[in-house]
GROMACS .gro file of C-alpha atoms in nm:
model
  488
    1UNK     CA    1 -10.107  10.844   1.389
    2UNK     CA    2  -9.738  10.822   1.528
    3UNK     CA    3  -9.721  10.672   1.875
    4UNK     CA    4  -9.401  10.756   2.083
    5UNK     CA    5  -9.284  10.486   2.307
    6UNK     CA    6  -9.136  10.616   2.643
    7UNK     CA    7  -8.829  10.382   2.660
    8UNK     CA    8  -8.798  10.417   3.036
    9UNK     CA    9  -9.166  10.356   3.123
   10UNK     CA   10  -9.119  10.017   2.885
   11UNK     CA   11  -8.817   9.939   3.089
   12UNK     CA   12  -8.969  10.008   3.419
   13UNK     CA   13  -9.306   9.807   3.343
   14UNK     CA   14  -9.063   9.517   3.225
   15UNK     CA   15  -8.837   9.511   3.538
   16UNK     CA   16  -9.171   9.543   3.755
   17UNK     CA   17  -9.334   9.238   3.602
   18UNK     CA   18  -8.973   9.040   3.618
   19UNK     CA   19  -8.963   9.120   3.978
   20UNK     CA   20  -9.336   9.052   4.049
   21UNK     CA   21  -9.279   8.682   3.942
   22UNK     CA   22  -9.231   8.609   4.308
   23UNK     CA   23  -9.539   8.762   4.376
   24UNK     CA   24  -9.701   8.524   4.138
   25UNK     CA   25  -9.540   8.235   4.316
   26UNK     CA   26  -9.670   8.354   4.668
   27UNK     CA   27 -10.020   8.374   4.533
   28UNK     CA   28  -9.968   8.022   4.392
   29UNK     CA   29  -9.847   7.875   4.695
   30UNK     CA   30 -10.104   7.995   4.911
   31UNK     CA   31 -10.393   7.893   4.659
   32UNK     CA   32 -10.257   7.576   4.597
   33UNK     CA   33 -10.386   7.421   4.903
   34UNK     CA   34 -10.742   7.454   4.806
   35UNK     CA   35 -10.787   7.225   4.526
   36UNK     CA   36 -10.490   7.003   4.656
   37UNK     CA   37 -10.607   6.936   5.018
   38UNK     CA   38 -10.908   6.708   4.888
   39UNK     CA   39 -10.666   6.500   4.691
   40UNK     CA   40 -10.403   6.461   4.954
   41UNK     CA   41 -10.688   6.348   5.211
   42UNK     CA   42 -10.833   6.112   4.970
   43UNK     CA   43 -10.737   5.740   4.903
   44UNK     CA   44 -10.596   5.878   4.562
   45UNK     CA   45 -10.330   6.077   4.731
   46UNK     CA   46  -9.972   6.059   4.558
   47UNK     CA   47  -9.831   6.013   4.917
   48UNK     CA   48  -9.787   5.714   5.110
   49UNK     CA   49 -10.100   5.767   5.321
   50UNK     CA   50 -10.396   6.015   5.313
   51UNK     CA   51 -10.318   6.334   5.531
   52UNK     CA   52 -10.500   6.428   5.857
   53UNK     CA   53 -10.665   6.726   5.946
   54UNK     CA   54 -10.396   6.845   6.146
   55UNK     CA   55 -10.105   6.757   5.894
   56UNK     CA   56 -10.319   6.981   5.643
   57UNK     CA   57 -10.358   7.277   5.904
   58UNK     CA   58  -9.976   7.260   5.920
   59UNK     CA   59  -9.897   7.244   5.549
   60UNK     CA   60 -10.121   7.548   5.513
   61UNK     CA   61  -9.998   7.751   5.792
   62UNK     CA   62  -9.634   7.657   5.828
   63UNK     CA   63  -9.538   7.904   5.531
   64UNK     CA   64  -9.635   8.179   5.739
   65UNK     CA   65  -9.447   8.093   6.037
   66UNK     CA   66  -9.109   8.037   5.826
   67UNK     CA   67  -9.202   8.359   5.641
   68UNK     CA   68  -9.131   8.538   5.966
   69UNK     CA   69  -8.780   8.444   5.934
   70UNK     CA   70  -8.751   8.538   5.565
   71UNK     CA   71  -8.889   8.864   5.652
   72UNK     CA   72  -8.644   8.954   5.926
   73UNK     CA   73  -8.351   8.846   5.714
   74UNK     CA   74  -8.518   9.051   5.411
   75UNK     CA   75  -8.479   9.379   5.605
   76UNK     CA   76  -8.108   9.337   5.696
   77UNK     CA   77  -8.003   9.226   5.324
   78UNK     CA   78  -8.211   9.500   5.160
   79UNK     CA   79  -7.939   9.738   5.320
   80UNK     CA   80  -7.654   9.528   5.313
   81UNK     CA   81  -7.622   9.315   4.991
   82UNK     CA   82  -7.900   9.536   4.833
   83UNK     CA   83  -8.243   9.531   4.668
   84UNK     CA   84  -8.164   9.346   4.355
   85UNK     CA   85  -7.948   9.056   4.504
   86UNK     CA   86  -8.196   9.005   4.803
   87UNK     CA   87  -8.463   8.966   4.529
   88UNK     CA   88  -8.242   8.702   4.334
   89UNK     CA   89  -8.192   8.490   4.649
   90UNK     CA   90  -8.556   8.488   4.710
   91UNK     CA   91  -8.628   8.260   4.415
   92UNK     CA   92  -8.394   7.985   4.523
   93UNK     CA   93  -8.612   7.822   4.786
   94UNK     CA   94  -8.920   7.823   4.574
   95UNK     CA   95  -8.701   7.645   4.335
   96UNK     CA   96  -8.592   7.372   4.635
   97UNK     CA   97  -8.965   7.377   4.711
   98UNK     CA   98  -9.134   7.244   4.384
   99UNK     CA   99  -8.861   7.028   4.315
  100UNK     CA  100  -8.941   6.846   4.652
  101UNK     CA  101  -9.310   6.849   4.578
  102UNK     CA  102  -9.257   6.684   4.243
  103UNK     CA  103  -9.043   6.385   4.422
  104UNK     CA  104  -9.261   6.396   4.733
  105UNK     CA  105  -9.352   6.055   4.880
  106UNK     CA  106  -9.486   6.143   5.245
  107UNK     CA  107  -9.602   6.428   5.457
  108UNK     CA  108  -9.260   6.517   5.556
  109UNK     CA  109  -9.145   6.613   5.202
  110UNK     CA  110  -9.458   6.817   5.175
  111UNK     CA  111  -9.403   7.016   5.499
  112UNK     CA  112  -9.022   7.071   5.413
  113UNK     CA  113  -9.146   7.209   5.089
  114UNK     CA  114  -9.393   7.442   5.249
  115UNK     CA  115  -9.116   7.572   5.466
  116UNK     CA  116  -8.885   7.653   5.165
  117UNK     CA  117  -9.170   7.826   5.023
  118UNK     CA  118  -9.226   8.009   5.337
  119UNK     CA  119  -8.874   8.128   5.339
  120UNK     CA  120  -8.909   8.275   5.000
  121UNK     CA  121  -9.212   8.451   5.076
  122UNK     CA  122  -9.087   8.624   5.362
  123UNK     CA  123  -8.778   8.761   5.162
  124UNK     CA  124  -8.982   8.858   4.867
  125UNK     CA  125  -9.262   9.016   5.023
  126UNK     CA  126  -9.051   9.244   5.181
  127UNK     CA  127  -8.827   9.337   4.897
  128UNK     CA  128  -9.041   9.354   4.602
  129UNK     CA  129  -9.238   9.664   4.695
  130UNK     CA  130  -8.926   9.836   4.804
  131UNK     CA  131  -8.721   9.767   4.488
  132UNK     CA  132  -9.049   9.853   4.247
  133UNK     CA  133  -9.102  10.186   4.462
  134UNK     CA  134  -8.724  10.284   4.414
  135UNK     CA  135  -8.687  10.211   4.024
  136UNK     CA  136  -9.023  10.385   3.919
  137UNK     CA  137  -9.099  10.744   3.849
  138UNK     CA  138  -9.385  10.914   3.992
  139UNK     CA  139  -9.604  10.867   3.708
  140UNK     CA  140  -9.565  10.494   3.709
  141UNK     CA  141  -9.512  10.438   4.074
  142UNK     CA  142  -9.890  10.362   4.173
  143UNK     CA  143  -9.902  10.152   3.859
  144UNK     CA  144  -9.610   9.926   3.908
  145UNK     CA  145  -9.688   9.910   4.294
  146UNK     CA  146 -10.029   9.774   4.198
  147UNK     CA  147  -9.828   9.489   4.026
  148UNK     CA  148  -9.777   9.290   4.325
  149UNK     CA  149 -10.150   9.271   4.382
  150UNK     CA  150 -10.229   9.153   4.024
  151UNK     CA  151  -9.927   8.897   4.048
  152UNK     CA  152 -10.069   8.756   4.364
  153UNK     CA  153 -10.394   8.712   4.230
  154UNK     CA  154 -10.269   8.564   3.895
  155UNK     CA  155 -10.054   8.315   4.108
  156UNK     CA  156 -10.384   8.217   4.289
  157UNK     CA  157 -10.557   8.162   3.968
  158UNK     CA  158 -10.265   7.954   3.865
  159UNK     CA  159 -10.258   7.777   4.183
  160UNK     CA  160 -10.623   7.656   4.175
  161UNK     CA  161 -10.636   7.609   3.791
  162UNK     CA  162 -10.297   7.377   3.734
  163UNK     CA  163 -10.377   7.106   3.973
  164UNK     CA  164 -10.729   7.068   3.823
  165UNK     CA  165 -10.586   7.093   3.476
  166UNK     CA  166 -10.278   6.850   3.515
  167UNK     CA  167 -10.312   6.691   3.833
  168UNK     CA  168 -10.043   6.714   4.127
  169UNK     CA  169  -9.734   6.718   3.912
  170UNK     CA  170  -9.803   7.018   3.654
  171UNK     CA  171  -9.763   7.265   3.913
  172UNK     CA  172  -9.396   7.179   4.006
  173UNK     CA  173  -9.284   7.187   3.656
  174UNK     CA  174  -9.426   7.507   3.577
  175UNK     CA  175  -9.297   7.696   3.873
  176UNK     CA  176  -8.914   7.560   3.799
  177UNK     CA  177  -8.985   7.679   3.454
  178UNK     CA  178  -9.063   8.038   3.597
  179UNK     CA  179  -8.770   8.047   3.822
  180UNK     CA  180  -8.555   7.933   3.525
  181UNK     CA  181  -8.688   8.210   3.313
  182UNK     CA  182  -8.691   8.499   3.566
  183UNK     CA  183  -8.411   8.489   3.788
  184UNK     CA  184  -8.128   8.551   3.530
  185UNK     CA  185  -8.309   8.860   3.430
  186UNK     CA  186  -8.313   9.002   3.773
  187UNK     CA  187  -7.930   8.914   3.802
  188UNK     CA  188  -7.845   9.140   3.520
  189UNK     CA  189  -8.032   9.432   3.620
  190UNK     CA  190  -7.890   9.756   3.808
  191UNK     CA  191  -7.957   9.798   4.172
  192UNK     CA  192  -8.208  10.091   4.262
  193UNK     CA  193  -8.056  10.461   4.256
  194UNK     CA  194  -8.177  10.518   4.608
  195UNK     CA  195  -8.017  10.209   4.764
  196UNK     CA  196  -7.683  10.308   4.589
  197UNK     CA  197  -7.725  10.660   4.693
  198UNK     CA  198  -7.773  10.517   5.052
  199UNK     CA  199  -7.440  10.307   5.007
  200UNK     CA  200  -7.260  10.620   4.880
  201UNK     CA  201  -7.219  10.486   4.535
  202UNK     CA  202  -7.338  10.814   4.341
  203UNK     CA  203  -7.181  10.724   4.002
  204UNK     CA  204  -7.353  10.395   4.019
  205UNK     CA  205  -7.688  10.562   4.114
  206UNK     CA  206  -7.675  10.784   3.816
  207UNK     CA  207  -7.611  10.519   3.567
  208UNK     CA  208  -7.908  10.298   3.733
  209UNK     CA  209  -8.144  10.592   3.725
  210UNK     CA  210  -8.068  10.658   3.338
  211UNK     CA  211  -8.097  10.294   3.275
  212UNK     CA  212  -8.451  10.280   3.445
  213UNK     CA  213  -8.541  10.610   3.268
  214UNK     CA  214  -8.463  10.477   2.937
  215UNK     CA  215  -8.215  10.784   2.880
  216UNK     CA  216  -7.873  10.642   2.852
  217UNK     CA  217  -7.843  10.782   2.503
  218UNK     CA  218  -8.159  10.988   2.500
  219UNK     CA  219  -8.209  11.369   2.427
  220UNK     CA  220  -8.416  11.353   2.764
  221UNK     CA  221  -8.094  11.316   2.952
  222UNK     CA  222  -8.160  11.669   3.126
  223UNK     CA  223  -8.463  11.566   3.289
  224UNK     CA  224  -8.269  11.277   3.429
  225UNK     CA  225  -7.995  11.489   3.547
  226UNK     CA  226  -8.247  11.695   3.725
  227UNK     CA  227  -8.434  11.419   3.906
  228UNK     CA  228  -8.073  11.257   3.999
  229UNK     CA  229  -7.994  11.619   4.176
  230UNK     CA  230  -8.319  11.613   4.340
  231UNK     CA  231  -8.241  11.254   4.471
  232UNK     CA  232  -7.902  11.372   4.577
  233UNK     CA  233  -8.019  11.670   4.759
  234UNK     CA  234  -8.308  11.480   4.941
  235UNK     CA  235  -8.235  11.478   5.286
  236UNK     CA  236  -8.383  11.130   5.344
  237UNK     CA  237  -8.108  10.992   5.103
  238UNK     CA  238  -7.798  11.223   5.167
  239UNK     CA  239  -7.572  11.209   5.430
  240UNK     CA  240  -7.724  10.910   5.586
  241UNK     CA  241  -7.576  10.647   5.813
  242UNK     CA  242  -7.703  10.296   5.735
  243UNK     CA  243  -7.743  10.220   6.116
  244UNK     CA  244  -8.095  10.304   6.224
  245UNK     CA  245  -8.152  10.486   6.568
  246UNK     CA  246  -8.474  10.590   6.763
  247UNK     CA  247  -8.411  10.944   6.639
  248UNK     CA  248  -8.512  10.805   6.294
  249UNK     CA  249  -8.866  10.750   6.417
  250UNK     CA  250  -8.937  11.084   6.560
  251UNK     CA  251  -9.159  11.346   6.464
  252UNK     CA  252  -9.539  11.357   6.426
  253UNK     CA  253  -9.549  11.312   6.051
  254UNK     CA  254  -9.300  11.055   6.059
  255UNK     CA  255  -9.510  10.861   6.318
  256UNK     CA  256  -9.815  10.920   6.129
  257UNK     CA  257  -9.654  10.761   5.798
  258UNK     CA  258  -9.520  10.441   6.005
  259UNK     CA  259  -9.877  10.399   6.155
  260UNK     CA  260 -10.056  10.421   5.812
  261UNK     CA  261  -9.796  10.178   5.674
  262UNK     CA  262  -9.850   9.933   5.943
  263UNK     CA  263 -10.226   9.964   5.882
  264UNK     CA  264 -10.204   9.914   5.532
  265UNK     CA  265  -9.967   9.620   5.538
  266UNK     CA  266 -10.175   9.418   5.744
  267UNK     CA  267 -10.486   9.425   5.524
  268UNK     CA  268 -10.413   9.075   5.368
  269UNK     CA  269 -10.438   8.904   5.693
  270UNK     CA  270 -10.714   9.100   5.851
  271UNK     CA  271 -10.920   9.095   5.544
  272UNK     CA  272 -10.878   8.704   5.553
  273UNK     CA  273 -10.805   8.687   5.187
  274UNK     CA  274 -10.493   8.437   5.228
  275UNK     CA  275 -10.700   8.223   5.469
  276UNK     CA  276 -11.011   8.205   5.247
  277UNK     CA  277 -10.804   8.157   4.951
  278UNK     CA  278 -10.632   7.853   5.102
  279UNK     CA  279 -10.971   7.701   5.223
  280UNK     CA  280 -11.195   7.799   4.955
  281UNK     CA  281 -11.266   7.431   4.846
  282UNK     CA  282 -11.318   7.326   5.175
  283UNK     CA  283 -11.557   7.608   5.284
  284UNK     CA  284 -11.795   7.531   5.016
  285UNK     CA  285 -11.778   7.168   5.114
  286UNK     CA  286 -11.856   7.253   5.469
  287UNK     CA  287 -12.153   7.476   5.345
  288UNK     CA  288 -12.326   7.168   5.192
  289UNK     CA  289 -12.369   7.331   4.854
  290UNK     CA  290 -12.500   7.148   4.561
  291UNK     CA  291 -12.304   7.353   4.296
  292UNK     CA  292 -11.962   7.215   4.135
  293UNK     CA  293 -11.693   7.308   4.400
  294UNK     CA  294 -11.402   7.288   4.157
  295UNK     CA  295 -11.562   7.527   3.908
  296UNK     CA  296 -11.662   7.777   4.182
  297UNK     CA  297 -11.297   7.776   4.324
  298UNK     CA  298 -11.134   7.843   3.989
  299UNK     CA  299 -11.438   8.102   3.920
  300UNK     CA  300 -11.343   8.322   4.226
  301UNK     CA  301 -10.961   8.296   4.123
  302UNK     CA  302 -11.071   8.418   3.808
  303UNK     CA  303 -11.274   8.708   3.950
  304UNK     CA  304 -10.994   8.811   4.185
  305UNK     CA  305 -10.754   8.822   3.880
  306UNK     CA  306 -10.975   9.040   3.682
  307UNK     CA  307 -11.068   9.263   3.971
  308UNK     CA  308 -10.703   9.321   4.037
  309UNK     CA  309 -10.644   9.441   3.657
  310UNK     CA  310 -10.942   9.634   3.678
  311UNK     CA  311 -10.847   9.801   3.986
  312UNK     CA  312 -10.494   9.901   3.866
  313UNK     CA  313 -10.666  10.140   3.623
  314UNK     CA  314 -10.943  10.274   3.863
  315UNK     CA  315 -10.654  10.344   4.112
  316UNK     CA  316 -10.469  10.539   3.872
  317UNK     CA  317 -10.768  10.741   3.783
  318UNK     CA  318 -10.965  10.818   4.131
  319UNK     CA  319 -10.655  10.764   4.362
  320UNK     CA  320 -10.591  10.514   4.647
  321UNK     CA  321 -10.813  10.648   4.914
  322UNK     CA  322 -11.148  10.648   4.728
  323UNK     CA  323 -11.071  10.315   4.584
  324UNK     CA  324 -10.987  10.163   4.916
  325UNK     CA  325 -11.322  10.316   5.076
  326UNK     CA  326 -11.534  10.146   4.809
  327UNK     CA  327 -11.322   9.819   4.843
  328UNK     CA  328 -11.368   9.799   5.210
  329UNK     CA  329 -11.733   9.896   5.174
  330UNK     CA  330 -11.796   9.600   4.945
  331UNK     CA  331 -11.569   9.360   5.148
  332UNK     CA  332 -11.775   9.433   5.440
  333UNK     CA  333 -12.109   9.366   5.289
  334UNK     CA  334 -11.982   9.036   5.124
  335UNK     CA  335 -11.817   8.945   5.451
  336UNK     CA  336 -12.125   8.989   5.679
  337UNK     CA  337 -12.320   8.817   5.412
  338UNK     CA  338 -12.093   8.505   5.434
  339UNK     CA  339 -12.091   8.540   5.818
  340UNK     CA  340 -12.464   8.528   5.826
  341UNK     CA  341 -12.514   8.226   5.558
  342UNK     CA  342 -12.274   8.014   5.797
  343UNK     CA  343 -12.454   8.129   6.101
  344UNK     CA  344 -12.779   8.028   6.000
  345UNK     CA  345 -12.647   7.689   5.865
  346UNK     CA  346 -12.471   7.625   6.203
  347UNK     CA  347 -12.800   7.663   6.382
  348UNK     CA  348 -12.987   7.399   6.145
  349UNK     CA  349 -13.116   7.608   5.859
  350UNK     CA  350 -13.116   7.438   5.527
  351UNK     CA  351 -12.963   7.691   5.267
  352UNK     CA  352 -12.876   7.485   4.981
  353UNK     CA  353 -13.130   7.645   4.774
  354UNK     CA  354 -12.936   7.970   4.832
  355UNK     CA  355 -12.598   7.831   4.726
  356UNK     CA  356 -12.545   8.069   4.467
  357UNK     CA  357 -12.580   8.378   4.727
  358UNK     CA  358 -12.268   8.210   4.918
  359UNK     CA  359 -12.098   8.188   4.619
  360UNK     CA  360 -12.144   8.550   4.502
  361UNK     CA  361 -12.065   8.681   4.851
  362UNK     CA  362 -11.766   8.444   4.919
  363UNK     CA  363 -11.623   8.555   4.561
  364UNK     CA  364 -11.658   8.922   4.644
  365UNK     CA  365 -11.509   8.849   5.003
  366UNK     CA  366 -11.206   8.712   4.843
  367UNK     CA  367 -11.183   8.879   4.519
  368UNK     CA  368 -11.222   9.265   4.642
  369UNK     CA  369 -10.938   9.227   4.940
  370UNK     CA  370 -10.728   9.023   4.693
  371UNK     CA  371 -10.747   9.315   4.423
  372UNK     CA  372 -10.755   9.688   4.488
  373UNK     CA  373 -10.698   9.623   4.874
  374UNK     CA  374 -10.376   9.384   4.897
  375UNK     CA  375 -10.247   9.572   4.552
  376UNK     CA  376 -10.183   9.864   4.778
  377UNK     CA  377 -10.131   9.690   5.097
  378UNK     CA  378  -9.743   9.661   5.080
  379UNK     CA  379  -9.679   9.903   4.758
  380UNK     CA  380  -9.815  10.215   4.911
  381UNK     CA  381  -9.677  10.101   5.247
  382UNK     CA  382  -9.338  10.094   5.094
  383UNK     CA  383  -9.379  10.439   4.935
  384UNK     CA  384  -9.489  10.644   5.245
  385UNK     CA  385  -9.199  10.569   5.447
  386UNK     CA  386  -8.838  10.674   5.466
  387UNK     CA  387  -8.619  10.499   5.214
  388UNK     CA  388  -8.362  10.423   5.519
  389UNK     CA  389  -8.643  10.274   5.727
  390UNK     CA  390  -8.827  10.076   5.444
  391UNK     CA  391  -8.638   9.758   5.494
  392UNK     CA  392  -8.657   9.748   5.863
  393UNK     CA  393  -9.026   9.873   5.886
  394UNK     CA  394  -9.162   9.628   5.611
  395UNK     CA  395  -8.977   9.351   5.765
  396UNK     CA  396  -9.157   9.417   6.116
  397UNK     CA  397  -9.498   9.441   5.959
  398UNK     CA  398  -9.464   9.147   5.760
  399UNK     CA  399  -9.346   8.950   6.051
  400UNK     CA  400  -9.652   9.043   6.250
  401UNK     CA  401  -9.889   8.982   5.955
  402UNK     CA  402  -9.716   8.636   5.888
  403UNK     CA  403  -9.761   8.550   6.261
  404UNK     CA  404 -10.156   8.621   6.231
  405UNK     CA  405 -10.142   8.434   5.919
  406UNK     CA  406 -10.000   8.132   6.075
  407UNK     CA  407 -10.241   8.152   6.371
  408UNK     CA  408 -10.560   8.187   6.150
  409UNK     CA  409 -10.432   7.920   5.884
  410UNK     CA  410 -10.324   7.680   6.143
  411UNK     CA  411 -10.648   7.717   6.378
  412UNK     CA  412 -10.904   7.808   6.085
  413UNK     CA  413 -11.037   7.447   6.098
  414UNK     CA  414 -11.004   7.375   6.466
  415UNK     CA  415 -11.149   7.731   6.570
  416UNK     CA  416 -11.411   7.693   6.276
  417UNK     CA  417 -11.564   7.378   6.450
  418UNK     CA  418 -11.548   7.556   6.783
  419UNK     CA  419 -11.693   7.895   6.728
  420UNK     CA  420 -11.832   7.828   6.361
  421UNK     CA  421 -11.686   7.970   6.025
  422UNK     CA  422 -11.932   8.239   6.100
  423UNK     CA  423 -11.689   8.356   6.364
  424UNK     CA  424 -11.409   8.413   6.122
  425UNK     CA  425 -11.628   8.591   5.881
  426UNK     CA  426 -11.754   8.871   6.160
  427UNK     CA  427 -11.382   8.925   6.251
  428UNK     CA  428 -11.290   9.011   5.885
  429UNK     CA  429 -11.600   9.219   5.827
  430UNK     CA  430 -11.498   9.429   6.157
  431UNK     CA  431 -11.177   9.489   5.995
  432UNK     CA  432 -11.331   9.619   5.683
  433UNK     CA  433 -11.570   9.841   5.888
  434UNK     CA  434 -11.284  10.003   6.082
  435UNK     CA  435 -11.080  10.036   5.784
  436UNK     CA  436 -11.367  10.245   5.604
  437UNK     CA  437 -11.310  10.519   5.870
  438UNK     CA  438 -10.943  10.501   5.848
  439UNK     CA  439 -10.906  10.552   5.492
  440UNK     CA  440 -11.045  10.926   5.534
  441UNK     CA  441 -10.680  10.982   5.695
  442UNK     CA  442 -10.485  10.901   5.375
  443UNK     CA  443 -10.353  11.168   5.163
  444UNK     CA  444 -10.317  11.126   4.760
  445UNK     CA  445  -9.946  11.089   4.698
  446UNK     CA  446  -9.987  11.012   4.326
  447UNK     CA  447  -9.786  11.347   4.226
  448UNK     CA  448  -9.503  11.325   4.480
  449UNK     CA  449  -9.134  11.278   4.360
  450UNK     CA  450  -8.960  11.196   4.692
  451UNK     CA  451  -9.031  11.071   5.050
  452UNK     CA  452  -8.999  11.441   5.160
  453UNK     CA  453  -9.293  11.535   4.955
  454UNK     CA  454  -9.495  11.243   5.074
  455UNK     CA  455  -9.389  11.360   5.433
  456UNK     CA  456  -9.516  11.725   5.388
  457UNK     CA  457  -9.864  11.578   5.275
  458UNK     CA  458  -9.886  11.362   5.606
  459UNK     CA  459  -9.785  11.676   5.780
  460UNK     CA  460 -10.072  11.853   5.669
  461UNK     CA  461 -10.316  11.587   5.815
  462UNK     CA  462 -10.174  11.671   6.179
  463UNK     CA  463 -10.264  11.949   6.409
  464UNK     CA  464 -10.031  12.226   6.412
  465UNK     CA  465  -9.887  12.152   6.749
  466UNK     CA  466  -9.775  11.823   6.618
  467UNK     CA  467  -9.642  11.911   6.268
  468UNK     CA  468  -9.279  11.892   6.160
  469UNK     CA  469  -9.054  12.129   6.040
  470UNK     CA  470  -8.978  11.967   5.711
  471UNK     CA  471  -8.697  12.183   5.663
  472UNK     CA  472  -8.498  12.020   5.959
  473UNK     CA  473  -8.533  11.654   5.814
  474UNK     CA  474  -8.241  11.445   5.786
  475UNK     CA  475  -8.336  11.107   5.693
  476UNK     CA  476  -8.566  11.139   5.996
  477UNK     CA  477  -8.812  11.368   6.113
  478UNK     CA  478  -8.775  11.629   6.383
  479UNK     CA  479  -9.040  11.764   6.594
  480UNK     CA  480  -9.064  12.149   6.532
  481UNK     CA  481  -8.965  12.361   6.791
  482UNK     CA  482  -9.127  12.667   6.695
  483UNK     CA  483  -9.503  12.662   6.584
  484UNK     CA  484  -9.473  13.008   6.429
  485UNK     CA  485  -9.308  12.832   6.092
  486UNK     CA  486  -9.688  12.689   6.029
  487UNK     CA  487  -9.857  13.034   6.096
  488UNK     CA  488  -9.974  12.956   6.466
   0.00000   0.00000   0.00000
């Protein structure tokens, strides 16, 4: 049997993997606090004095507050200096952050480190899905988009495993090594073809497309040439000014893609995934469980990573909408189970004999949103909006999700003491319930080639009077003035 290796797919997979090493660091940074909090608050702390609950809350939440700044900068940088160099710059703050952790002697060092990590997260979470969506062909777009969710889950596993394996100092050593390996790779890559076309550099764009399709010296060059001509003719890429105006947001289908991408991009916060990952260890301690907390924490991270890998294949087989529906259903059941458990314990019930049930429910409440749901959150959100608006819109969405992430992480313990952990779980479960119904409005975009194809699918989801005339799109969506175009 002869296996024919598609060079272009190999290149795209490798580049997608290299770009998402920053997603690994994102997951690691958020999960690192779970096994570390207990150490930093104990007499064995490597710092000058044990941390207080308020200091722990700030350590956990400040990354989201600073990530707001990084997100706003990333939207500007994505269009000015390019996708590739924004990705490259995003790695530098993480390097500084973990050097600080290695030499940390007090709480100030830890907080400055978390500030640097937050800046990196804000930059990378915007640019990674944009860059990956723009270098991938239609057959790999969904798979490469799911790399972010898988990478974040793998980072969460590392963030919980490394401190338990090698103590406080192993994690910064591993992170510095990752930055040293992957950052030079990013530097030598060409930028995305779409960005280069937006900057009116067609020769470089064609060369970049050939690189990412693996056809620089291949007989398949005709297919790539046809794809490049389609990109050049795409109204959303040709003849564009880089400045954004209100007209770019006009039209029913365009507005629907914007609202859908907003809903998708906020899943990591509203499903509670990031907060629960950061406080898993503390949740188990508050529940009064008799099980091994460290082992349960690591087991949940392993489950989340496995679920992320499996969900990638399931999404490719069954499509995004069906996978999201089932994921939200499972998440809802798990979240209300955890909520019920804590509601009863907060009212004096002794449920220590049901610790296994809490473990299973909390594992699902973390692993399912952390796999399929989070895999699709930013990758799909980047795919379904105009290339011109991607940097700007993802920046706005992520600003909101990071602000909410800061509030939930900073006040998780305080509000948990006030209204109970159960209150948080009911909020997370409510989002999952609402999202189950919203999933039915999602079209299947697996076979689309350009944004204009995506726009047409969303157009069909609208009533006739709200649809756009897609023949009049110029990087924005213009509302059709003639309903007879749609047979009305």
